[in-house]
Amino acid sequence: MSEQVKRATISDVALHAGVSRAAVSKVLRGAYGVSETMKARVDASMAALGYRPSALARGMRGSSFTLGVFVVDLQNTFMSVLIEGIRAEAEVSGYQVFIGEASRGLSQQRQMIEAMLDRKMDGLLLIAPFGTAEDLEEIGRTTPMVVLGRHGPGGSYDTVASDDVAGSALIVDHLAALGHRRISHLKHVGRENNEDGMPQVVRAQGYIDAMVRNGLGGEIDVIEGRWHQAGGQHAAELMLQRPHPPTAVHAGTDMAALGVLTGLYEAGVKVPEEFSVVGYDNVFSASLPQVALTSVDQSGVEMGSLAARLLVERIQGRREAVSTVVAPSLVVRRTTGPIPAS
């Protein structure tokens, strides 16, 4: 019995042509920026190897009625709030949503986006993605796309973001009105996502601006770390080690705020009698009676719904870029109170 001949794959074509898998993928779907030389080289290798693309790789004509949603970190519970809004709007418009995560940086993000495009999803919705504005423009030139969370505007894609400057101002104004002066801020610092339009950069600037406006420029204290529970707990330890610790913190996100609360609890510091904590996102757990976290509400479901609606409009032919900023509100609960008596 003769041995079955192995069918050539994209990897085989890439190796034969001396290019990357991503380059072969771009040739297959006719992506923007592929030179005629590259196309001829890949076409020649496919012919030499007898490569036959699958139906997906050939690029089906017409709509697949699928949307690719990319997130950097699914552990952040605010992502589920945004996705709830995206799913609801997508279903109304007859689209299915597929979710991909890439927490390990720009390279993994590119691979995930390529995989979504290879599967001929009609459009992409990227939540706080890595990379520069030009990286995003390159994708937006050939694929209907909406970026959620990063501040725009984009030239080839739409953006939806909360007004993070206003959100930080709500926090600082609230704490200053309670008499707090030593107000710290937790700023997320990751490996590849600190571009100017990212939420952590804008929130930090909003905090600085609001501190100056309240006459507290000399008390500005930005603590760099990570916006998750462990990061917040570590920040609490750092703050309490100071000779003159702050009396309040703008934690950046609810996840970090929960970590701060844990660190304060373990150190025996009473909230809000001795220390006030404010989160950002107003996730469900913030409203639990045991937590009662003061937090900025970004209207996450509405943001997700709006982003999906804009993406469907782009798929249906709209070309002009839309940049939308959603106004936040402050939900005051039991983790903030007047400055402790000296």
Tab-separated table of C-alpha atoms in Angstrom, residues 17 72 111 171 175 181 189-190 201 204 226 243 263 275 278 289 331:
chain	number	residue	atom	x	y	z
A	17	ALA	CA	9.213	30.901	0.003
A	72	VAL	CA	-5.477	41.977	26.556
A	111	GLN	CA	-0.728	36.404	15.958
A	171	ILE	CA	-12.099	61.015	42.302
A	175	LEU	CA	-11.405	63.070	48.169
A	181	ARG	CA	-4.458	66.122	50.850
A	189	VAL	CA	2.810	50.007	33.879
A	190	GLY	CA	2.967	47.009	31.572
A	201	VAL	CA	-1.732	57.136	30.892
A	204	ALA	CA	-2.685	59.400	35.567
A	226	ARG	CA	0.020	46.508	37.896
A	243	PRO	CA	7.085	58.077	56.970
A	263	GLY	CA	-3.533	45.000	52.089
A	275	PHE	CA	-7.821	55.407	54.823
A	278	VAL	CA	-11.613	54.708	45.280
A	289	PRO	CA	-22.466	45.070	50.696
A	331	VAL	CA	-20.694	56.115	42.682
